[in-house]
Tab-separated table of C-alpha atoms in Angstrom:
chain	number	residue	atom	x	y	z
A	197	UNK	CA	-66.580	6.586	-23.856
A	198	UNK	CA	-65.634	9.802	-22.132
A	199	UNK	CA	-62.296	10.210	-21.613
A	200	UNK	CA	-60.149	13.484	-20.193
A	201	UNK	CA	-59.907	15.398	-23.357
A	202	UNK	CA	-58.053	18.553	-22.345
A	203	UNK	CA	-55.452	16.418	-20.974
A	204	UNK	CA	-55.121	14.412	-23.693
A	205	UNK	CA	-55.058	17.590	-26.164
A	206	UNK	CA	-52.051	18.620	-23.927
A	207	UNK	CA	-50.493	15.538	-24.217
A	208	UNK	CA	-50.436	16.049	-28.235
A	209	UNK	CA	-48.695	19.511	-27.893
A	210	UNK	CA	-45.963	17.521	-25.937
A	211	UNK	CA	-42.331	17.110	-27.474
A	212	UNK	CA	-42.817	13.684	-29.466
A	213	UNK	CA	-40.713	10.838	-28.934
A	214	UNK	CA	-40.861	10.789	-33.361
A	215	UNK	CA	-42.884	13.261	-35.296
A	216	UNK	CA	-42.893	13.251	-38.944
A	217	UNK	CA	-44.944	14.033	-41.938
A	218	UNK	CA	-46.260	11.154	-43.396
A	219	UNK	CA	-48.960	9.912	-45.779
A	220	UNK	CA	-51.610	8.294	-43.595
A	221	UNK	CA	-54.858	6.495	-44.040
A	222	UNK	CA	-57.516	5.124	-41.473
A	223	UNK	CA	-59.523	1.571	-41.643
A	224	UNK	CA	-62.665	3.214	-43.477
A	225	UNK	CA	-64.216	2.119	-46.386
A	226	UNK	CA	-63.186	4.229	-49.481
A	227	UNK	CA	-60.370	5.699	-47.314
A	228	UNK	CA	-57.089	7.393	-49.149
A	229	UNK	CA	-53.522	8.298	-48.100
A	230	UNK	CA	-53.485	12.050	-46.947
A	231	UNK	CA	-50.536	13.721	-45.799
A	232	UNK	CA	-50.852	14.168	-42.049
A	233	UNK	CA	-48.495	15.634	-39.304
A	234	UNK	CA	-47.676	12.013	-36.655
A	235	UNK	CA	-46.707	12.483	-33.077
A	236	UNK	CA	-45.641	9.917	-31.247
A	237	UNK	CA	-45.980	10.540	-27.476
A	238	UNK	CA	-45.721	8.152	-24.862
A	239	UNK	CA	-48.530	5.598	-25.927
A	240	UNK	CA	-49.982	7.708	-27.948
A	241	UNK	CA	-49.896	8.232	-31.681
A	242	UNK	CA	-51.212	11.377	-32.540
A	243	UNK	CA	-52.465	12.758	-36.357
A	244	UNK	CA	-52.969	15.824	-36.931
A	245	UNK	CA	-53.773	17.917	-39.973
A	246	UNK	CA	-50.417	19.642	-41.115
A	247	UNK	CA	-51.512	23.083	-40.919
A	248	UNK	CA	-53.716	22.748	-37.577
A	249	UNK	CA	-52.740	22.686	-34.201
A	250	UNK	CA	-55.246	20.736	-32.744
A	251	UNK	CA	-54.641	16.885	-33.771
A	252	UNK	CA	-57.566	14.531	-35.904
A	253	UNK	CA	-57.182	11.824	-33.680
A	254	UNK	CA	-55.115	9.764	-31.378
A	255	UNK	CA	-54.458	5.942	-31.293
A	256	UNK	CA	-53.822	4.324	-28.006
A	257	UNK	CA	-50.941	1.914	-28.596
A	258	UNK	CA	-51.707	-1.122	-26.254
A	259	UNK	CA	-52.382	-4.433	-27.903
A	260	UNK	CA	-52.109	-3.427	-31.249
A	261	UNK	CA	-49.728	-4.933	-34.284
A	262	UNK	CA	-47.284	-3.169	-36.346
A	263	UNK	CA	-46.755	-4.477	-39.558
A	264	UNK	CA	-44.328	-3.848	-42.192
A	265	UNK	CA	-45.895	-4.169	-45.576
A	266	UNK	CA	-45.222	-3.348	-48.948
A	267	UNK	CA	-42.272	-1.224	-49.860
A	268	UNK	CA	-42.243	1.941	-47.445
A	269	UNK	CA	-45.633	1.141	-46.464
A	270	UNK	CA	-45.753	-0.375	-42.561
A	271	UNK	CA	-49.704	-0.602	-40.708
A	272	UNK	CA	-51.342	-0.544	-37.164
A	273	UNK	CA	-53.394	-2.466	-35.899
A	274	UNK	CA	-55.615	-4.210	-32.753
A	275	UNK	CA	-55.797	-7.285	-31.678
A	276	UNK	CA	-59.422	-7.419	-31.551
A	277	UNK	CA	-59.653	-6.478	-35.147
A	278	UNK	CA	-56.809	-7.380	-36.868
A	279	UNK	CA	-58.112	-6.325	-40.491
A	280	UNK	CA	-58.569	-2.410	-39.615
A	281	UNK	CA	-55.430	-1.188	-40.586
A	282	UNK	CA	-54.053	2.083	-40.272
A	283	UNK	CA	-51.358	2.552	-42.997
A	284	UNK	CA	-48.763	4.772	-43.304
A	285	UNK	CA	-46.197	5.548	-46.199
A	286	UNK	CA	-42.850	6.948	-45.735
A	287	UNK	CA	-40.594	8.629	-47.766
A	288	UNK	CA	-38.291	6.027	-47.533
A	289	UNK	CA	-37.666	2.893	-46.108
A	290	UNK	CA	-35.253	3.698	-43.696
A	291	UNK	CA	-38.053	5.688	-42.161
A	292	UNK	CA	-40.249	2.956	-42.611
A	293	UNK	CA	-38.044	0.561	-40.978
A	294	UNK	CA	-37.550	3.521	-37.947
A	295	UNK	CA	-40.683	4.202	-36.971
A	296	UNK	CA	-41.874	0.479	-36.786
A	297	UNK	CA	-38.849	0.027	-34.390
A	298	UNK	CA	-40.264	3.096	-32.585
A	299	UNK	CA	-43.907	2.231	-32.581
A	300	UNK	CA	-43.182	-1.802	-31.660
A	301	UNK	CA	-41.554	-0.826	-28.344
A	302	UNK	CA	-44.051	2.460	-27.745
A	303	UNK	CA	-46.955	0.520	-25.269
A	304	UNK	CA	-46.719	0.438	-21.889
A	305	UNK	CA	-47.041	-2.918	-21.766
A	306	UNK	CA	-43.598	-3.727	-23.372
A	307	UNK	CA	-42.051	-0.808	-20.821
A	308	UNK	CA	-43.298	-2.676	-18.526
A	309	UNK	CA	-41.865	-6.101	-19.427
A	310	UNK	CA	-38.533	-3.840	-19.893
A	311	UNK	CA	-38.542	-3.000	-16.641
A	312	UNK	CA	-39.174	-6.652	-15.257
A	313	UNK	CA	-36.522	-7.680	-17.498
A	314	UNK	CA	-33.977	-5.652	-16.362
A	315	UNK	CA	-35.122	-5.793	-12.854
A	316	UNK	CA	-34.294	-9.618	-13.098
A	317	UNK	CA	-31.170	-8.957	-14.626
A	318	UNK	CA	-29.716	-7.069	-11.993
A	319	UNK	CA	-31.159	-9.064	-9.221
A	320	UNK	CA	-29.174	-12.469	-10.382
A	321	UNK	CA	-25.837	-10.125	-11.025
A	322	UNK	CA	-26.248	-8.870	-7.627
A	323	UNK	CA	-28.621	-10.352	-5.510
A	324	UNK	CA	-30.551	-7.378	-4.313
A	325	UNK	CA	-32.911	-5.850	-6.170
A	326	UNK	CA	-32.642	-2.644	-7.507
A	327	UNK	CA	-36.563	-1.212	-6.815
A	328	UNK	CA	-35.884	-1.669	-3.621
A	329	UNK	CA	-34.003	2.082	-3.329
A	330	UNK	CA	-37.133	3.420	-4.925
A	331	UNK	CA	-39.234	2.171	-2.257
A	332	UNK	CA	-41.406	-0.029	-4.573
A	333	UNK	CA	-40.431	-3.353	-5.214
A	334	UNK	CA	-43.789	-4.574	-4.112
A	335	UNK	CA	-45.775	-2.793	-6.333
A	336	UNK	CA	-47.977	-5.207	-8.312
A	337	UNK	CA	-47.325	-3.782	-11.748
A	338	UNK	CA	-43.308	-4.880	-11.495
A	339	UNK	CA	-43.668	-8.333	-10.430
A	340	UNK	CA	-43.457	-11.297	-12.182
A	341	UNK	CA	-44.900	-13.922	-13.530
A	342	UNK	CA	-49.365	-12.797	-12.878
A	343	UNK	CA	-50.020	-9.576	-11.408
A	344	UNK	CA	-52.159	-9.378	-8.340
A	345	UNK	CA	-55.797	-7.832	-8.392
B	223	UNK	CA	-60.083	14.142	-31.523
B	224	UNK	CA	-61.336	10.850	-32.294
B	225	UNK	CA	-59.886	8.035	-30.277
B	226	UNK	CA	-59.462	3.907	-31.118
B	227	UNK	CA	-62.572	3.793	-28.412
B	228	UNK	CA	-63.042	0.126	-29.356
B	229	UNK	CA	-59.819	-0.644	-28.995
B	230	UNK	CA	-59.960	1.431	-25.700
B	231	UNK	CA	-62.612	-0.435	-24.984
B	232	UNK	CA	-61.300	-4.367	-25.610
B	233	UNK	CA	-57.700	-3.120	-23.421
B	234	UNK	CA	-59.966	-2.328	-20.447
B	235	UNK	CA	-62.329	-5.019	-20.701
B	236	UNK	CA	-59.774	-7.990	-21.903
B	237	UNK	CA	-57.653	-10.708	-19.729
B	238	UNK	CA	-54.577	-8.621	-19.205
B	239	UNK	CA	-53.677	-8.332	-15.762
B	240	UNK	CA	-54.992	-4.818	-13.943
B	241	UNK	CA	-52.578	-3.063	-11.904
B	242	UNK	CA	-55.385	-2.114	-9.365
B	243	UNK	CA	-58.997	-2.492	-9.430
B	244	UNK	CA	-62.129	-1.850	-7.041
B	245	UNK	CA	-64.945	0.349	-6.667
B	246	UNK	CA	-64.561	3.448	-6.207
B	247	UNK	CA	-66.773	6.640	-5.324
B	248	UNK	CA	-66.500	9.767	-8.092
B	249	UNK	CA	-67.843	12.796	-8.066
B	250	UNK	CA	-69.623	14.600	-10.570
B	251	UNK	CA	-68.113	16.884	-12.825
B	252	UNK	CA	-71.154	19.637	-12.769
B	253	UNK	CA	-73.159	18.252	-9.297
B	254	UNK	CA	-71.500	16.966	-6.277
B	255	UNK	CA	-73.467	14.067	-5.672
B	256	UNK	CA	-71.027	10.842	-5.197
B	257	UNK	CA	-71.417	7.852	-7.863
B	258	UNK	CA	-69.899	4.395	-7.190
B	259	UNK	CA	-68.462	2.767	-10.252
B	260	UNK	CA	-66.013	0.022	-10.810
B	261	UNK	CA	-62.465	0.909	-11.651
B	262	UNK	CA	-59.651	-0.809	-13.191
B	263	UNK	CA	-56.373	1.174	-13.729
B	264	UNK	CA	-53.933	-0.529	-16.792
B	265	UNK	CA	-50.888	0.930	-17.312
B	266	UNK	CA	-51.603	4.986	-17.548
B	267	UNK	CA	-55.033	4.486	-18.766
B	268	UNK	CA	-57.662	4.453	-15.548
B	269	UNK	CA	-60.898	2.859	-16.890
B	270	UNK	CA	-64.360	3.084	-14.934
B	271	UNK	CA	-67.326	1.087	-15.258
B	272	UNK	CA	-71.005	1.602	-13.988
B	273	UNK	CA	-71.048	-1.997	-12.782
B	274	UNK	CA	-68.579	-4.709	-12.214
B	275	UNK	CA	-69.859	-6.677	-15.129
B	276	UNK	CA	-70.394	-3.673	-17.382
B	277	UNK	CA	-69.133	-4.831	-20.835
B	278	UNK	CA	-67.854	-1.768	-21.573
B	279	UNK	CA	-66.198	1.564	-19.927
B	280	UNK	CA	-68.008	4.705	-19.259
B	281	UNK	CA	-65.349	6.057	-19.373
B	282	UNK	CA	-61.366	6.831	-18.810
B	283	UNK	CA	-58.975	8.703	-17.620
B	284	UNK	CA	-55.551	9.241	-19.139
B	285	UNK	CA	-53.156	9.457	-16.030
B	286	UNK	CA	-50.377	11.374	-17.860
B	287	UNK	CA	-49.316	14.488	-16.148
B	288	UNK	CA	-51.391	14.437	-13.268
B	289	UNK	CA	-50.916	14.683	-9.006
B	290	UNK	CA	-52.402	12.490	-6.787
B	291	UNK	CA	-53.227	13.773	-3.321
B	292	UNK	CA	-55.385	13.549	-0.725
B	293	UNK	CA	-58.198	15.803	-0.387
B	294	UNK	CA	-60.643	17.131	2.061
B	295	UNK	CA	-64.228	16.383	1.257
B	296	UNK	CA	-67.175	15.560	2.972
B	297	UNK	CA	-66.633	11.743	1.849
B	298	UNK	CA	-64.323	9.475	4.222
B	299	UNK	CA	-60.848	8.316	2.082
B	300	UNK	CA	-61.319	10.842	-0.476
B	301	UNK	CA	-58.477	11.581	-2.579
B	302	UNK	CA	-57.978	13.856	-6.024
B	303	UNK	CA	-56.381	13.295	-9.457
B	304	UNK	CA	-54.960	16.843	-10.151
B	305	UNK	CA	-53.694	17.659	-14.043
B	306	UNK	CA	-51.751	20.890	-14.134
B	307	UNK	CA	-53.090	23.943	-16.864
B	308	UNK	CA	-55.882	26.456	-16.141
B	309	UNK	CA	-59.019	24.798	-16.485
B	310	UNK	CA	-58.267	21.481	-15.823
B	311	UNK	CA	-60.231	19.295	-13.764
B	312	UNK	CA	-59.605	17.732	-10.944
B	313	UNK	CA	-60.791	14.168	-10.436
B	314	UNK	CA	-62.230	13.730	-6.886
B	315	UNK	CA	-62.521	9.812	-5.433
B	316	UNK	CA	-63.365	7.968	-2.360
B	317	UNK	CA	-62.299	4.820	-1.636
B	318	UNK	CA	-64.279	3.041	0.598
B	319	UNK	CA	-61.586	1.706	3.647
B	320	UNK	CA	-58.096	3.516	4.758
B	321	UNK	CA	-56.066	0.477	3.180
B	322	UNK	CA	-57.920	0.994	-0.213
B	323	UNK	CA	-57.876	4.263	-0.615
B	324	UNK	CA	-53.884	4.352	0.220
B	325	UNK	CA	-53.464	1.513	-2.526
B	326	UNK	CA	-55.429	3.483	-4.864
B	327	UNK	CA	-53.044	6.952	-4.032
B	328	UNK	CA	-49.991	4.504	-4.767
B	329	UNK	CA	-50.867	2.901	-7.473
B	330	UNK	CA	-52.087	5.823	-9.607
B	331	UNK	CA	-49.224	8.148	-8.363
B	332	UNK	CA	-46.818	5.753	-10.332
B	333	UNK	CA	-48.749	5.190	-12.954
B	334	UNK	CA	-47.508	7.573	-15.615
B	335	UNK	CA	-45.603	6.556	-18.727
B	336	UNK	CA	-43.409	8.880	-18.065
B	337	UNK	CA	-42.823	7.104	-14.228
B	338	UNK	CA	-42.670	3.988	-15.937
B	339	UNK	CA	-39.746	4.950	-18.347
B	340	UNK	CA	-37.765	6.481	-16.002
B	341	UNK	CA	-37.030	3.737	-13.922
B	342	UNK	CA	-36.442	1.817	-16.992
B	343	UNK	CA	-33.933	3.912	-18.245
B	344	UNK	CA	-31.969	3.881	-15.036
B	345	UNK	CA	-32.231	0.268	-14.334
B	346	UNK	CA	-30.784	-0.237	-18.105
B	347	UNK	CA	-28.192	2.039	-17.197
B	348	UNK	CA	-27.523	0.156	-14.302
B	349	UNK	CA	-26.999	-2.636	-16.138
B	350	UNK	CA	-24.670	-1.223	-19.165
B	351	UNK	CA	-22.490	-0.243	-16.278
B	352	UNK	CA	-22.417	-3.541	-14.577
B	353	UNK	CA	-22.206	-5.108	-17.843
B	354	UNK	CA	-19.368	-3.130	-18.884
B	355	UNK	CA	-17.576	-3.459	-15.365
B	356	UNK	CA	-17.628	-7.466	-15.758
B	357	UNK	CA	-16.099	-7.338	-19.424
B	358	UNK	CA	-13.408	-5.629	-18.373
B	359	UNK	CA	-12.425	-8.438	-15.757
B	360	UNK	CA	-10.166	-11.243	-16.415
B	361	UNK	CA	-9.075	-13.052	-19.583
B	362	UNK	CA	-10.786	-16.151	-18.776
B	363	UNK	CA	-13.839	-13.650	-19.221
B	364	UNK	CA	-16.395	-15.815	-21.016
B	365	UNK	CA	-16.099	-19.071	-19.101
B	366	UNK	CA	-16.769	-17.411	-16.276
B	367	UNK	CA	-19.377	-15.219	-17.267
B	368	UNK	CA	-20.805	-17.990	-18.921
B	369	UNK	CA	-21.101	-20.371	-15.633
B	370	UNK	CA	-21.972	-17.430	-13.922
B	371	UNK	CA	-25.319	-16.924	-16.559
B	372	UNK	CA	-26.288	-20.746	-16.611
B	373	UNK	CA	-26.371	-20.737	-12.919
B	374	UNK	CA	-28.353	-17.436	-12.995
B	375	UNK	CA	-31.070	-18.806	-15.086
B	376	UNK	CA	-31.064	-22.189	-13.280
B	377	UNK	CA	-31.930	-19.932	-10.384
B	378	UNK	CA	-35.106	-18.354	-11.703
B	379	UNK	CA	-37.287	-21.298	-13.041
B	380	UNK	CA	-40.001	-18.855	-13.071
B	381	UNK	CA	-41.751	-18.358	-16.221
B	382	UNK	CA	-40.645	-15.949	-18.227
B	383	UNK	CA	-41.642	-12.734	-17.799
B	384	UNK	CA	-41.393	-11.276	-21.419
B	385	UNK	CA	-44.372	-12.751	-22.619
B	386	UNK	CA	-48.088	-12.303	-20.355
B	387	UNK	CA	-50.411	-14.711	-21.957
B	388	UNK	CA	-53.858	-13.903	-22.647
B	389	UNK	CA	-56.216	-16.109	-22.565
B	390	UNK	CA	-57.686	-18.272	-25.374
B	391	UNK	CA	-60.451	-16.679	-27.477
B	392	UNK	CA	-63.619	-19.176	-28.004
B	393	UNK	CA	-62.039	-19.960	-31.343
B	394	UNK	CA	-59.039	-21.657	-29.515
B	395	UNK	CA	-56.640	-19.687	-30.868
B	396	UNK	CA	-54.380	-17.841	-28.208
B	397	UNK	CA	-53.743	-14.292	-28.535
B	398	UNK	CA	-50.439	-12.556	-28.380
B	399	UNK	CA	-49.674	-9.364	-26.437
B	400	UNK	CA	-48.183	-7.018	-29.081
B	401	UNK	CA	-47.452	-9.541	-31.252
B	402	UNK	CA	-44.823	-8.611	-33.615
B	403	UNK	CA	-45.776	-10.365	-36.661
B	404	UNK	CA	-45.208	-14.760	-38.260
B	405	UNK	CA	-43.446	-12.912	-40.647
B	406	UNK	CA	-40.585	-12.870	-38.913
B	407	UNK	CA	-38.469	-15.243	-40.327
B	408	UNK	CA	-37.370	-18.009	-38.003
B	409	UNK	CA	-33.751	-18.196	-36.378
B	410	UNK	CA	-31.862	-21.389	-37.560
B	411	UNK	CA	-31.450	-22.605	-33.750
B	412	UNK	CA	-33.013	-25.996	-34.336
B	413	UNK	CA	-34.968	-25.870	-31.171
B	414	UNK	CA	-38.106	-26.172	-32.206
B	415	UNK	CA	-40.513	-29.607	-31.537
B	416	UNK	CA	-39.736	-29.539	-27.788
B	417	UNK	CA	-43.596	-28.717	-27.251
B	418	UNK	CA	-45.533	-32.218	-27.781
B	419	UNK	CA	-46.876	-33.782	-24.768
B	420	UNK	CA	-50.159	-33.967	-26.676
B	421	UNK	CA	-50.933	-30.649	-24.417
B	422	UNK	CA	-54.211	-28.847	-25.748
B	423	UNK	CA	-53.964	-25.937	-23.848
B	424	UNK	CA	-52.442	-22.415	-24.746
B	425	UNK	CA	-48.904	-22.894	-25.981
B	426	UNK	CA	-46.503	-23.200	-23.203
B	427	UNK	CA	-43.538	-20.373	-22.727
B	428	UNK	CA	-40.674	-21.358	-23.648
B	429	UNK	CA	-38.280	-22.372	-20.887
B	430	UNK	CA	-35.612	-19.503	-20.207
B	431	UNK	CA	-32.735	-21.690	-20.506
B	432	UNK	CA	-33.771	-23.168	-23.420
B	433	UNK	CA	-33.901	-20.062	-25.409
B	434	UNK	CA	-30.506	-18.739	-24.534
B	435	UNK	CA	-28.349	-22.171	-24.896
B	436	UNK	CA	-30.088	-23.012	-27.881
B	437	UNK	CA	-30.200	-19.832	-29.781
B	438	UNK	CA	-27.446	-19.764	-33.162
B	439	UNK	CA	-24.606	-18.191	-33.729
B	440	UNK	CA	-24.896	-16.407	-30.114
B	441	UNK	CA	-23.288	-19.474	-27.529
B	442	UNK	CA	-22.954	-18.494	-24.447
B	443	UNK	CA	-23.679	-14.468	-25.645
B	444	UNK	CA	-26.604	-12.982	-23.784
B	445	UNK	CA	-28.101	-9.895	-25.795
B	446	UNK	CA	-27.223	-6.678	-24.839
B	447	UNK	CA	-30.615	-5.343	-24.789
B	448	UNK	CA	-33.808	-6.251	-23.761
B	449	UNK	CA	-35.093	-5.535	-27.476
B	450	UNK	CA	-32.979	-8.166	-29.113
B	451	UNK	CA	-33.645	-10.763	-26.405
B	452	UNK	CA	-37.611	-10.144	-27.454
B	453	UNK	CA	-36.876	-10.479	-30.872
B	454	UNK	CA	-35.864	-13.441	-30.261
B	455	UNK	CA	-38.293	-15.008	-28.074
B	456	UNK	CA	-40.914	-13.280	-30.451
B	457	UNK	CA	-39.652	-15.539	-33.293
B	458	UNK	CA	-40.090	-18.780	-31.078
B	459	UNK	CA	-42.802	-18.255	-29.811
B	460	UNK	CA	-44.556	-17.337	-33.473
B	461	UNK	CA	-43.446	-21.100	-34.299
B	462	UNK	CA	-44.595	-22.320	-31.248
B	463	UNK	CA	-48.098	-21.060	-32.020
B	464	UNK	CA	-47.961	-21.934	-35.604
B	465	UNK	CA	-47.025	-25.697	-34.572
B	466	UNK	CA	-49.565	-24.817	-31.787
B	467	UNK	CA	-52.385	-23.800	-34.319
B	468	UNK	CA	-51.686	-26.659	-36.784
B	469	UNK	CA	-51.918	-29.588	-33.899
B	470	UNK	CA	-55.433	-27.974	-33.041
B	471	UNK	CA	-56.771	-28.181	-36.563
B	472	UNK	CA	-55.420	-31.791	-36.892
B	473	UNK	CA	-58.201	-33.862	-34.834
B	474	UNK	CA	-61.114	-31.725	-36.658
């Protein structure tokens, strides 16, 4: 799939949301924990090598699960393959416990039910609704209930 | 950089709702020619197909950073997808009517995470302050604010927007958006077995009201944030699919 790869490449040079060195592996046969450099930027998860500057890889978060497993240890995966894991062990598991706060509400898709949520919120408290002053309350990404095509 | 393609892939290609879609003309990165291809844009992720049916992307574009504008070009409705940084290209489009090619501009222009999480923030900020302004009203604070929230919810019977459904896989079994995990344990609220009307379709959402007069050791309390409110609702609805799950294997 091609895909804008300067852009994203800029993206990873971003300030991170969470960046921390952690022990990493990837859903590959024969795979082991290496310590890699982990960016979190919008959606993105980023790896990198620790020393390089350009990162390994990138994982789009959007329908994916984060699991906490064993002791430090939490995982990533996708919904259409629920056994890949990516796996990831902190230092502690305080850490642990962070970044799968972090990377649970990191999608776009659970912004976006955020913003609905609030948007809701707001309108029962005080009967307007508050996209209106943005000028786009009829968008089709912030409405309820199914989106339109 | 290697990228989840596949699961790039399955996000473009599965039920979730697009927040545009259509064809589109684009033009070549090295020759100008014009080719039509089907695009659907989710969340900040623009995916394009060769054909409608096309089972899987050609490709996408990561709409993080970028201007959209019009442009002039040869083509009627064109209109460009501009990333900052030397060397950068520029996505050129053409839409193929006024009206689409103005939805298109609109839709992408706001399509940024970033965009996204800025109005967030300031519509939960919004709501701390209005929050905070009502607890500092009367005494008689919590009947009132708890009339006020039943009568709130009464007033939205629609379904609850937390929680898009996806449509059953051929196995039967529903899939969750983000599903955060049956290993949460579940909440002591005693509201469970609501769901049997012998109903063999996906699992039902849980009624709004429900949830938030039912819930333990939080009467009347609504949660402060929308994380804890989708905890919550995570942990019913995990039951509801695991009562969900066993019913279907029953008849077999």
């Amino acid at each position: 799939m091609r895909y804008n790869e300067r852009e994203l490449l800029s993206l990873a040079r971003q300030p991170a949301e969470k960046a921390a060195e952690i022990r990493m592996s990837v859903p590959k046969k024969g795979s082991v924990l290496k310590k890699r450099l982990v960016k979190l930027v919008v959606n993105f998860l980023f790896y990198f090598r620790t020393d390089e500057a350009e990162p390994i890889g990138a994982l789009l978060l959007e329908h994916c699960r984060i699991t906490k497993e064993e002791e430090n240890i939490f995982s990533i995966s996708f919904i259409e393959e629920p056994e890949r894991k990516y796996c990831f062990e902190c230092a502690s598991e305080q850490q642990c416990q962070e970044w799968v706060e972090a990377l649970k509400r990191a999608s776009y898709e659970f912004l976006r039910r955020s913003l609905i949520f609030y948007r809701n919120e707001i309108q029962k408290m005080t009967g307007k609704d508050p996209l209106e002053q943005y000028g786009i309350s009829e968008e089709a990404r912030f409405q309820l209930g199914t989106h339109r095509q | 950089m290697k990228l989840n393609e596949r699961s790039l892939a399955f996000y473009a290609t599965c039920d979730s709702p697009a927040d545009n879609s259509g064809f589109l003309y684009k033009r070549g990165e090295r020759h100008t020619a014009y080719h039509r291809r089907w695009f659907v844009l989710k969340g900040n992720m623009l995916f394009y197909f060769e054909e409608r049916e096309s089972r899987e992307p050609v490709g996408v574009i990561v709409l993080e950073g970028c201007n959209v504008e019009l442009c002039e070009s040869a083509e009627d409705f064109a209109f460009a997808i501009r990333f900052g940084g030397t060397k950068s290209r520029t996505y050129v489009l053409a839409a193929e009517s006024q009206a689409a090619m103005e939805s298109w501009v609109k839709s992408l222009s706001r399509a940024s995470f970033d965009y996204m999480r800025l109005v967030v923030r300031e519509l939960e900020k919004q709501l701390e302050e209005m929050r905070r302004g009502l607890a500092g009203g009367c005494g008689s604070s919590r009947e009132s604010s708890g009339s006020w929230k039943s009568s709130g919810l009464e007033r939205s019977p629609e379904r609850l927007p937390a929680l898009p459904t996806i449509l059953p896989k051929e196995n039967g079994c529903a899939v969750w958006n983000n599903a955060l995990g049956a290993q949460q344990p579940s909440d002591t609220s005693g509201c469970g077995g609501h769901y049997d009307e012998g109903n063999p379709r996906p699992p039902p959402l849980p009624p709004r009201r429900r949830v938030s007069s039912g819930s333990a050791g939080s009467a009347g309390e609504i949660p402060s944030t929308f994380c804890r409110l989708h905890e919550r609702y995570s942990q019913e609805v995990a039951r509801l699919r695991q009562d969900w799950l066993e019913k279907q294997r029953g008849p077999r």
